[in-house]
Coordinates of C-alpha atoms in Angstrom, one line a residue:
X1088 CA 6.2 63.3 -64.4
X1089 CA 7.7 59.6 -64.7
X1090 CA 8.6 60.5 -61.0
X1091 CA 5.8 61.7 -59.7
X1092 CA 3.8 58.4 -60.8
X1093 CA 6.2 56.2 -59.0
X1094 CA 5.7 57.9 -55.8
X1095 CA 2.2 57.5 -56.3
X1096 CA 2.6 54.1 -57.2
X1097 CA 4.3 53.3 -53.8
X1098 CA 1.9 55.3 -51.5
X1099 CA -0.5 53.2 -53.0
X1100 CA 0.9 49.9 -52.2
X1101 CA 1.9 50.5 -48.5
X1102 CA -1.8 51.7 -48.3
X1103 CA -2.8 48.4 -49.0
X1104 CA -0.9 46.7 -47.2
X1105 CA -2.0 48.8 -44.1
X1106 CA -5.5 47.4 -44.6
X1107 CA -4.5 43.8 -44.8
X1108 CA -2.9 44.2 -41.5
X1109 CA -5.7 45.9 -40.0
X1110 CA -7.4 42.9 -41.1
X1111 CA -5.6 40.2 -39.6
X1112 CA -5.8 41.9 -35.9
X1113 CA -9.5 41.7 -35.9
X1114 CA -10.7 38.8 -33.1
X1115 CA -9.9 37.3 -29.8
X1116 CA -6.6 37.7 -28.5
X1117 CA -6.8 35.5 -25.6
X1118 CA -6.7 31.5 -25.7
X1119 CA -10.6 30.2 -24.7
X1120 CA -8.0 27.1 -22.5
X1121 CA -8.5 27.0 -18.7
X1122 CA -7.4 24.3 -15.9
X1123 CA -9.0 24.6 -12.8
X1124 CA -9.1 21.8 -9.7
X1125 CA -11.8 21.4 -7.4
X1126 CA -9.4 19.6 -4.4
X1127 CA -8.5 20.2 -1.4
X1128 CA -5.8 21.7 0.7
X1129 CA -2.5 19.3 1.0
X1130 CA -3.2 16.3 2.9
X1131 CA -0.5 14.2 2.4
X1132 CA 3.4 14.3 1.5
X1133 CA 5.9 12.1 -0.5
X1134 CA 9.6 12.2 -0.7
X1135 CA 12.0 10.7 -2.8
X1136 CA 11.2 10.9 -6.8
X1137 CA 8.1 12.2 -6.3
X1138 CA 6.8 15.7 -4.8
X1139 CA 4.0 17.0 -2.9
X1140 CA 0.5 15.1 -2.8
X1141 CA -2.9 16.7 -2.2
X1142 CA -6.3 15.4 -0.6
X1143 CA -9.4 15.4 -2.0
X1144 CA -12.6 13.4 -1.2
X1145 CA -14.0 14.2 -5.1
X1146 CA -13.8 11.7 -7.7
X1147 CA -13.4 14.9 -10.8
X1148 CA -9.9 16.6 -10.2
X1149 CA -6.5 15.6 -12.3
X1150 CA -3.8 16.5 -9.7
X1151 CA -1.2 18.9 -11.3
X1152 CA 2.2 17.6 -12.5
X1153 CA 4.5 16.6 -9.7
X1154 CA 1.4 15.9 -7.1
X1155 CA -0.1 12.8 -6.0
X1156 CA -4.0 13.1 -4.7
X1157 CA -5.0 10.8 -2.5
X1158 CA -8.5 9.9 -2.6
X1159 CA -11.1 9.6 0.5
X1160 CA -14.5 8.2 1.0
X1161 CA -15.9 9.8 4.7
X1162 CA -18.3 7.9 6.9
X1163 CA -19.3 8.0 10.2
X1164 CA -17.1 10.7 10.7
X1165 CA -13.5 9.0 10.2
X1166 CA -12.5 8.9 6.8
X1167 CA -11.2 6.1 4.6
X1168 CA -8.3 6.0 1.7
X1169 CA -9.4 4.8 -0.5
X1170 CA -6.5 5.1 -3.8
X1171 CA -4.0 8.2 -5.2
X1172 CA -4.2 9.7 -8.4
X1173 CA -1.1 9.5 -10.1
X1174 CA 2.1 7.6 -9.9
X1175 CA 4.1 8.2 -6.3
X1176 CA 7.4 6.5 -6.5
X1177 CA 8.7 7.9 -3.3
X1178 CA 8.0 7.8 0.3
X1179 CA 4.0 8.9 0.7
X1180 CA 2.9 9.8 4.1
X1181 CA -0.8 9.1 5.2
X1182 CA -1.9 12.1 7.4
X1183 CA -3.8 11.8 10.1
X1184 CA -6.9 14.6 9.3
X1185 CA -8.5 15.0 5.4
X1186 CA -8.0 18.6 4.2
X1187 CA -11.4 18.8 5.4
X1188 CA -10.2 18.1 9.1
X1189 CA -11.5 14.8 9.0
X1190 CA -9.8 11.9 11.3
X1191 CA -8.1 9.2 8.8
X1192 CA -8.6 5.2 10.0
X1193 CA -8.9 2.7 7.2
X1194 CA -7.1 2.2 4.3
X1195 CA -9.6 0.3 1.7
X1196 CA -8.2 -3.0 0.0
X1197 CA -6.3 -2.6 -3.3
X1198 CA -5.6 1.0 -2.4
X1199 CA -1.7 1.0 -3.2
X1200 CA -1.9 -2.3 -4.9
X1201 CA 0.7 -3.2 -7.3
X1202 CA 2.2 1.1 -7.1
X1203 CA 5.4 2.0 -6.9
X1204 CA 5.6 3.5 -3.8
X1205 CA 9.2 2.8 -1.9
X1206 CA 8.1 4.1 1.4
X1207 CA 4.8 4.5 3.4
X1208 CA 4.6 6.9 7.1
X1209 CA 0.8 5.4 8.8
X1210 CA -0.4 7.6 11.1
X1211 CA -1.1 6.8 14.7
X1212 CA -5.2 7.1 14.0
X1213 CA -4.8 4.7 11.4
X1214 CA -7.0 1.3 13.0
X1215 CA -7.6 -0.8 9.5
X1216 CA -5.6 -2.0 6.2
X1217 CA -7.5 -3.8 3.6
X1218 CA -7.1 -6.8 1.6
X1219 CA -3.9 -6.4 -0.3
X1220 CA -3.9 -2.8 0.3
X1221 CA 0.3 -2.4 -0.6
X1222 CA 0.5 -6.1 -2.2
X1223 CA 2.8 -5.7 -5.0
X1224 CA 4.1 -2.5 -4.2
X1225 CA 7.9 -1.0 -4.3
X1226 CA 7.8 -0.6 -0.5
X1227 CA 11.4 -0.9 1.1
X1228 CA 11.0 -0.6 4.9
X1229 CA 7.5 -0.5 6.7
X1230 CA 6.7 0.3 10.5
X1231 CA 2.8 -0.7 11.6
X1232 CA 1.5 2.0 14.3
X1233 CA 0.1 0.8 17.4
X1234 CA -3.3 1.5 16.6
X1235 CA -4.1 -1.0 14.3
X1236 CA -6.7 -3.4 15.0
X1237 CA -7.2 -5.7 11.8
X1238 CA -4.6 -5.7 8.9
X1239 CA -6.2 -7.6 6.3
X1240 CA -5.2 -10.8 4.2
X1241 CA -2.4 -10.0 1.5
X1242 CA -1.8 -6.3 2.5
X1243 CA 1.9 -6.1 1.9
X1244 CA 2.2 -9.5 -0.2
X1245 CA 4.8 -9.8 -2.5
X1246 CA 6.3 -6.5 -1.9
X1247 CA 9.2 -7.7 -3.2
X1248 CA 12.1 -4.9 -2.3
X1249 CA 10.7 -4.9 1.2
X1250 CA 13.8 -5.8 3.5
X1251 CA 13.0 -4.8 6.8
X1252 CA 9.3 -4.9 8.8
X1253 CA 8.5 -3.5 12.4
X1254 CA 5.2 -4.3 14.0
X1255 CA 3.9 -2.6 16.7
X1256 CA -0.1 -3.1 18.6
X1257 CA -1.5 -6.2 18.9
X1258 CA -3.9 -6.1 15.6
X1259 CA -5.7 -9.2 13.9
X1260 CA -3.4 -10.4 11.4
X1261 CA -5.7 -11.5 8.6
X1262 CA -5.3 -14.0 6.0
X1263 CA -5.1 -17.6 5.1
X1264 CA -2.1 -20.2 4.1
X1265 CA -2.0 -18.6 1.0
X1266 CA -2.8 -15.3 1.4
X1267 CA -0.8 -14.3 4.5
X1268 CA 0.4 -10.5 5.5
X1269 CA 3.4 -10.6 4.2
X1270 CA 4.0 -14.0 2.4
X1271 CA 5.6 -13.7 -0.8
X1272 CA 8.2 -10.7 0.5
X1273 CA 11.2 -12.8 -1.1
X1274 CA 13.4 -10.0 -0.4
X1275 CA 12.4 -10.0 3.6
X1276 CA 15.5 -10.6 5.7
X1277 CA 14.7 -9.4 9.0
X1278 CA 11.2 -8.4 11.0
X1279 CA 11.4 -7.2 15.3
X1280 CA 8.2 -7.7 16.8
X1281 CA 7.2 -5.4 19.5
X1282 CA 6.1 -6.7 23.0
X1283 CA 2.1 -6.9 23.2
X1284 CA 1.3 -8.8 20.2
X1285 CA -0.8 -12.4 20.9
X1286 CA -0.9 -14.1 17.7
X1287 CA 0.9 -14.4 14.4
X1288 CA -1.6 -14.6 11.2
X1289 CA -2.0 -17.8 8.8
X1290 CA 0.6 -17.7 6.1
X1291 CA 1.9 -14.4 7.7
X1292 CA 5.6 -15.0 6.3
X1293 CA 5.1 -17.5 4.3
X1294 CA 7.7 -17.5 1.6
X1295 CA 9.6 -15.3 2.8
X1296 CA 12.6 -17.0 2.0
X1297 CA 15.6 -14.9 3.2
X1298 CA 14.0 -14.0 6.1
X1299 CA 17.2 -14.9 8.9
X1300 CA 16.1 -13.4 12.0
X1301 CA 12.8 -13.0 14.1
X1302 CA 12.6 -11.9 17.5
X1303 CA 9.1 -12.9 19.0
X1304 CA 7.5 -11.0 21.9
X1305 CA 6.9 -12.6 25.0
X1306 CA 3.2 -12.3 25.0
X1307 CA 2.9 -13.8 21.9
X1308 CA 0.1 -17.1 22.0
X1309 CA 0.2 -18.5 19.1
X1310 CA 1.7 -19.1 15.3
X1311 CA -0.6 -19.5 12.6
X1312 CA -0.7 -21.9 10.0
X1313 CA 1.8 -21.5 7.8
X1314 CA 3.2 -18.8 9.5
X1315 CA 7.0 -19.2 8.2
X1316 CA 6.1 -21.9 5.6
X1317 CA 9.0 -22.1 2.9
X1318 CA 11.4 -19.4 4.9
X1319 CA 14.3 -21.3 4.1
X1320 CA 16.8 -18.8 5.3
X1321 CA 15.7 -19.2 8.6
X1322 CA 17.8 -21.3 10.8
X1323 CA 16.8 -20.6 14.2
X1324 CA 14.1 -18.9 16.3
X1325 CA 13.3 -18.5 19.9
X1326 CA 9.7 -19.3 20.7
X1327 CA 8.3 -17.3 24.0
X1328 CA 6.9 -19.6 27.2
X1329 CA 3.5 -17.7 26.7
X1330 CA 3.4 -19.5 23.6
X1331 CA 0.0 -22.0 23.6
X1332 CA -0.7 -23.2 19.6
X1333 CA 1.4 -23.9 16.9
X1334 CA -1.0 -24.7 14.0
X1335 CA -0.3 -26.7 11.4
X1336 CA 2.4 -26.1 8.6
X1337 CA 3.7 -23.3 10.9
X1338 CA 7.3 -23.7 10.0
X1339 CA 6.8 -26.3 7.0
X1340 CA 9.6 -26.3 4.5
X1341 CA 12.0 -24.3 6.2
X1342 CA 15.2 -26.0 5.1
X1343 CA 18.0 -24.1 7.0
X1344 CA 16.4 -24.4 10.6
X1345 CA 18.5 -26.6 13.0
X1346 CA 17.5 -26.5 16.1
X1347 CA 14.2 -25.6 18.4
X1348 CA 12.8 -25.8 21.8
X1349 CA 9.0 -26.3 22.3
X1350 CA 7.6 -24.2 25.6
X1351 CA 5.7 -25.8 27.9
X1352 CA 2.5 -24.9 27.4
X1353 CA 2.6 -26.4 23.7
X1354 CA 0.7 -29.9 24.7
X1355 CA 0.4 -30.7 21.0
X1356 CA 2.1 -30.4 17.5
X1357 CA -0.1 -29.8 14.6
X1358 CA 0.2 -31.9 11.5
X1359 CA 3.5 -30.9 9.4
X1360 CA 4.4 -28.7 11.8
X1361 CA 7.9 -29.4 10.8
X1362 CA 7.9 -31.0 7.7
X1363 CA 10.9 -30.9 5.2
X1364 CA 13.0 -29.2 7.7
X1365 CA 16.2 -31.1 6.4
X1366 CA 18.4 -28.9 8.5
X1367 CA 16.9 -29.6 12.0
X1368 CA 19.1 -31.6 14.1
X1369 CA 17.9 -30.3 17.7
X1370 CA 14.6 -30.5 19.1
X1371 CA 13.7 -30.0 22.4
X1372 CA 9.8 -31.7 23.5
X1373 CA 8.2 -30.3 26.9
X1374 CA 7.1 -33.1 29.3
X1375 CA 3.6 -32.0 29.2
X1376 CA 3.3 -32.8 25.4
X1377 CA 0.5 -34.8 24.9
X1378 CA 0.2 -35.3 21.1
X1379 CA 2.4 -34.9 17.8
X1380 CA 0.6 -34.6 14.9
X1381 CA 0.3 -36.4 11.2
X1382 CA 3.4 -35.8 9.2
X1383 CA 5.5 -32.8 12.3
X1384 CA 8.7 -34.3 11.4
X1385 CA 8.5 -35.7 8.3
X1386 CA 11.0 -35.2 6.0
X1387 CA 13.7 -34.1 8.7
X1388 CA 16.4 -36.4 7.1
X1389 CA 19.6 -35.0 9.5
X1390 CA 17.2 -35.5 12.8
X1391 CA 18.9 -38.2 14.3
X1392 CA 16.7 -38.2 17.9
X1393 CA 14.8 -37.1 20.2
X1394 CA 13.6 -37.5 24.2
X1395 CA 9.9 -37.8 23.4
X1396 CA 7.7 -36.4 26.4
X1397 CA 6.7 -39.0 29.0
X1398 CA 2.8 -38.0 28.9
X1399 CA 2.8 -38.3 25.4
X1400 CA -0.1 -40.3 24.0
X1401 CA -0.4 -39.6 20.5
X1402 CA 1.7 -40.4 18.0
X1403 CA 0.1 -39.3 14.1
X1404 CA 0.8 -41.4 10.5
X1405 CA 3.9 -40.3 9.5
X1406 CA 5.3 -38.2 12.2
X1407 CA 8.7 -39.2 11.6
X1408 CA 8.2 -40.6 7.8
X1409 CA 11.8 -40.2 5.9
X1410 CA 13.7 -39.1 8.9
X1411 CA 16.4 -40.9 7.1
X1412 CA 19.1 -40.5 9.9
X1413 CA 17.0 -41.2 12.6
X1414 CA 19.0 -44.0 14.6
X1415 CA 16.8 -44.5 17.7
X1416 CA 14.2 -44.1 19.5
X1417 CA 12.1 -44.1 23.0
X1418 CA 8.2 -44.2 22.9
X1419 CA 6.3 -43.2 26.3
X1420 CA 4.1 -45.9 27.8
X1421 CA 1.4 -43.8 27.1
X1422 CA 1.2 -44.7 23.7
X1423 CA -1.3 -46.9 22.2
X1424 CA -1.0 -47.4 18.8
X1425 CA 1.3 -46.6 16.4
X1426 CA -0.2 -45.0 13.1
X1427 CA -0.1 -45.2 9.7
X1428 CA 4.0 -45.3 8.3
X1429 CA 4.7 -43.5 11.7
X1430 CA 8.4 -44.7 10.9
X1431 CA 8.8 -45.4 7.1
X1432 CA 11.7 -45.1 5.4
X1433 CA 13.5 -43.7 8.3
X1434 CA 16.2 -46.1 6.8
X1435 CA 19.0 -45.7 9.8
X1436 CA 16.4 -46.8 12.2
X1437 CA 18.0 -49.4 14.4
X1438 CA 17.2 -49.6 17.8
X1439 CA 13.1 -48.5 19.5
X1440 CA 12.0 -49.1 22.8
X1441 CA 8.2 -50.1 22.8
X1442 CA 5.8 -49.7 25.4
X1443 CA 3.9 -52.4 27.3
X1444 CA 0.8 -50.3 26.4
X1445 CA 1.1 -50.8 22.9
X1446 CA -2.2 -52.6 21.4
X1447 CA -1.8 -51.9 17.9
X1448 CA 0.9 -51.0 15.1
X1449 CA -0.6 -50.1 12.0
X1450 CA 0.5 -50.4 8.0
X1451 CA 3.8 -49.7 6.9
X1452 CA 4.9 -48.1 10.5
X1453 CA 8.1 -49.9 10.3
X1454 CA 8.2 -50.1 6.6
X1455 CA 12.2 -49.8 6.2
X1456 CA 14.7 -52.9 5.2
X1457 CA 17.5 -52.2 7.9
X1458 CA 17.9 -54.8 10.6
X1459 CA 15.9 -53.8 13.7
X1460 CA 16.6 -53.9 17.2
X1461 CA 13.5 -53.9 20.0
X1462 CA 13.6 -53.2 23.2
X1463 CA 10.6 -54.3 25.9
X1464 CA 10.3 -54.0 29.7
X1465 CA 8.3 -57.4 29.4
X1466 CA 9.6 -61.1 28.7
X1467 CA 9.0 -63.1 25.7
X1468 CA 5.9 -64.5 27.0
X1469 CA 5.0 -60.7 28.1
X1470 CA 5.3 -60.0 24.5
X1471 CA 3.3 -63.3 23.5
X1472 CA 0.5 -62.8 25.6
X1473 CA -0.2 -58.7 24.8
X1474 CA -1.5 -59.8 21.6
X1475 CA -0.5 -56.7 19.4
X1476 CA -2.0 -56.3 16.2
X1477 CA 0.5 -56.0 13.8
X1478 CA -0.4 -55.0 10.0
X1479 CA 1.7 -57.7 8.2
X1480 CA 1.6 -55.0 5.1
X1481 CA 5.2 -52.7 5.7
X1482 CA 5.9 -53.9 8.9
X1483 CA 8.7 -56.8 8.1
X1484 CA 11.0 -54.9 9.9
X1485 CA 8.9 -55.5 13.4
X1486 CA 8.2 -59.0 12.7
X1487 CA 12.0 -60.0 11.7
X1488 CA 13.5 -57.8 14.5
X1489 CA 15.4 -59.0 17.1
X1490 CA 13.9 -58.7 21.1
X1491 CA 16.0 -57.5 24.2
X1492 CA 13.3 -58.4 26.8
X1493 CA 12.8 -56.5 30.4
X1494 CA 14.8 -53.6 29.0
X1495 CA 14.1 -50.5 30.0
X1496 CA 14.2 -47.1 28.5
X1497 CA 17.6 -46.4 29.7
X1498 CA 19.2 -48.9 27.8
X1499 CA 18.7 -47.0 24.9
X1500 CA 20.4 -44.3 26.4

């Protein structure tokens, strides 16, 4: 009897139990979760620590782990990039077709700005790069396609593990002193210009200071403001004889250049052209020069002379200020006046040849305390009856100096 109630006991229990777990199996059995994307077919590529990247011209889609999408606004039938979703940190190549087969030529401004990209392939449809499009990026090496026509101000700025740059085309190179292509690449050592391109952009390298060798194309007309301002590893370049303008500040502050040769079509220097180039020691003038501008050399303290071109005619206030081992120097008979502390504190000045032309010398030109030396083609009464205004403020040096009369340039020599 005691056994038969146990067994009933038992079948009881595991009856119960049957019917909790009966329970607990009642509902859904699939999760409600679902990811779905709305992009496009692959578009574009990266290598390196990064993987594949889609396109998409929709503004909704997360881009699956591992993918980078880059984003596209279309118009007029070409389309623009406009950014990427997600962090490349590779090489990321820009195709030349959306997903949607349309033709790729602009990249918008800020698109890449400040990513970690290490690498960038532009396709050959590619025509514009916005402002600072890559400025701050990781980029290593870049090559521009031919296609380009306008790269704007502070695309690859301060890309500052960028070593090497090749140019191709002939594209407008945007920007200003400050906001240059490429100014601010600190790490920048060397840049080959392909033959074809006309003009080099304001502030284009500026501060690009280990940038040690440039070769310029032949066709290349002119050199931007600022163009090489502050490369200070830069000690010597080859300009081309198409070469027309060098604006102002073009290689300003570039404190390891020693020598350069001015082509002939150059007929002026812009103001500080070479300023605070304390390495320069060689510089070769053209003939045809006509004027040298406020301030070129200033600051060139191992210059220690120069032929100055025989049609010269314009001299500018402080040309040669604190050329402090200038020793002597020749000035055409074209000149005219002398300008504003055209020779201060170029304190190894000794000897100067002046020409009969000269009307006026103005404050402080010779304002320097060294003994000085003049040499005229005149005689004394020459001298007496030209009637040159001298400033009597920074100019002791002129009225003190001693005269070698009917001299000519030669004697200098």
């Amino acid at each position: 009897m005691k056994n038969n109630k146990f067994l009933l006991c038992i079948v009881t229990v595991l009856f119960a139990a049957s019917l909790l777990l009966t329970g607990c199996s009642d509902g859904p059995s699939s999760s409600s979760g679902s990811s779905s994307t709305s992009g496009s077919s692959s578009s574009g590529s990266t290598s390196g620590s990064s993987s594949e990247s889609t396109g998409s011209s929709s503004g909704s889609e997360t881009p699956e782990p591992g993918k980078v999408t880059l984003t596209y606004e279309v118009s007029g039938g070409t389309a623009t990039v406009t950014g990427v979703r997600g962090n490349p940190t590779g090489t990321v190549t820009i195709p030349e077709k959306t997903p949607d087969g349309v033709t790729v030529t602009r990249i918008n401004s800020y698109a890449f700005y400040n990513s970690d990209l290490t690498g960038v392939v532009l396709p050959d449809t590619l025509t514009y790069i916005g402002d600072y499009a890559f400025a701050g990026s990781a980029l290593k090496q870049l090559v521009l396609p031919n296609s380009l026509k306008i790269v704007g101000k502070a695309a690859f700025s301060a890309c500052r593990s960028m070593t090497t740059v090749v140019l191709n085309g002939d594209p407008e190179y945007q920007g200003s002193a400050s906001t240059g292509v490429f100014s601010g690449c600190d790490q920048l050592q060397t840049v080959t210009i392909a033959n074809g391109l006309t003009q080099l952009g304001d502030g284009m390298f500026a501060h690009c200071t280990k940038l040690s060798a440039v070769v310029l194309p032949d066709t290349l007309t002119r050199i931007g403001e600022s163009a090489f301002f502050s490369c200070h590893a830069l000690k010597r370049i080859t300009l081309p004889d198409a070469l027309t303008i060098l604006d102002k500040n073009a290689f300003a502050d570039c404190k390891a250049l020693q020598s350069i040769r001015i082509p002939a079509k150059v007929k002026s220097l812009s103001a500080n052209t070479f300023v605070r180039c304390r390495a320069l020691t060689s510089v070769t003038l053209p003939d045809t020069m006509t004027s040298i501008g406020d301030g070129a050399f200033s600051g060139c303290i191992a210059l220690e002379g120069l032929e100055l071109p025989g049609n010269l005619q314009l001299l500018g206030a402080s040309a040669f200020e604190g050329c402090t081992h200038l020793k002597q120097i020749v000035l055409p008979e074209g000149i005219g006046t002398l300008a504003e502390s055209v020779f201060q504190d170029c304190s190894q000045l000794q000897k100067v040849y002046l020409p009969r032309n000269l009307s006026k010398v103005c404050n402080g030109a010779f304002r320097f305390s060294q003994p000085l030396t003049v040499y005229w083609s005149g005689s004394a009464n020459d001298w007496t009856r030209a009637g040159i205004s001298i400033s009597q403020y920074g100019n002791d040096a002129l009225v003190k100096a001693s005269f070698i009369y009917n001299a000519t340039p030669n004697a200098l020599k």
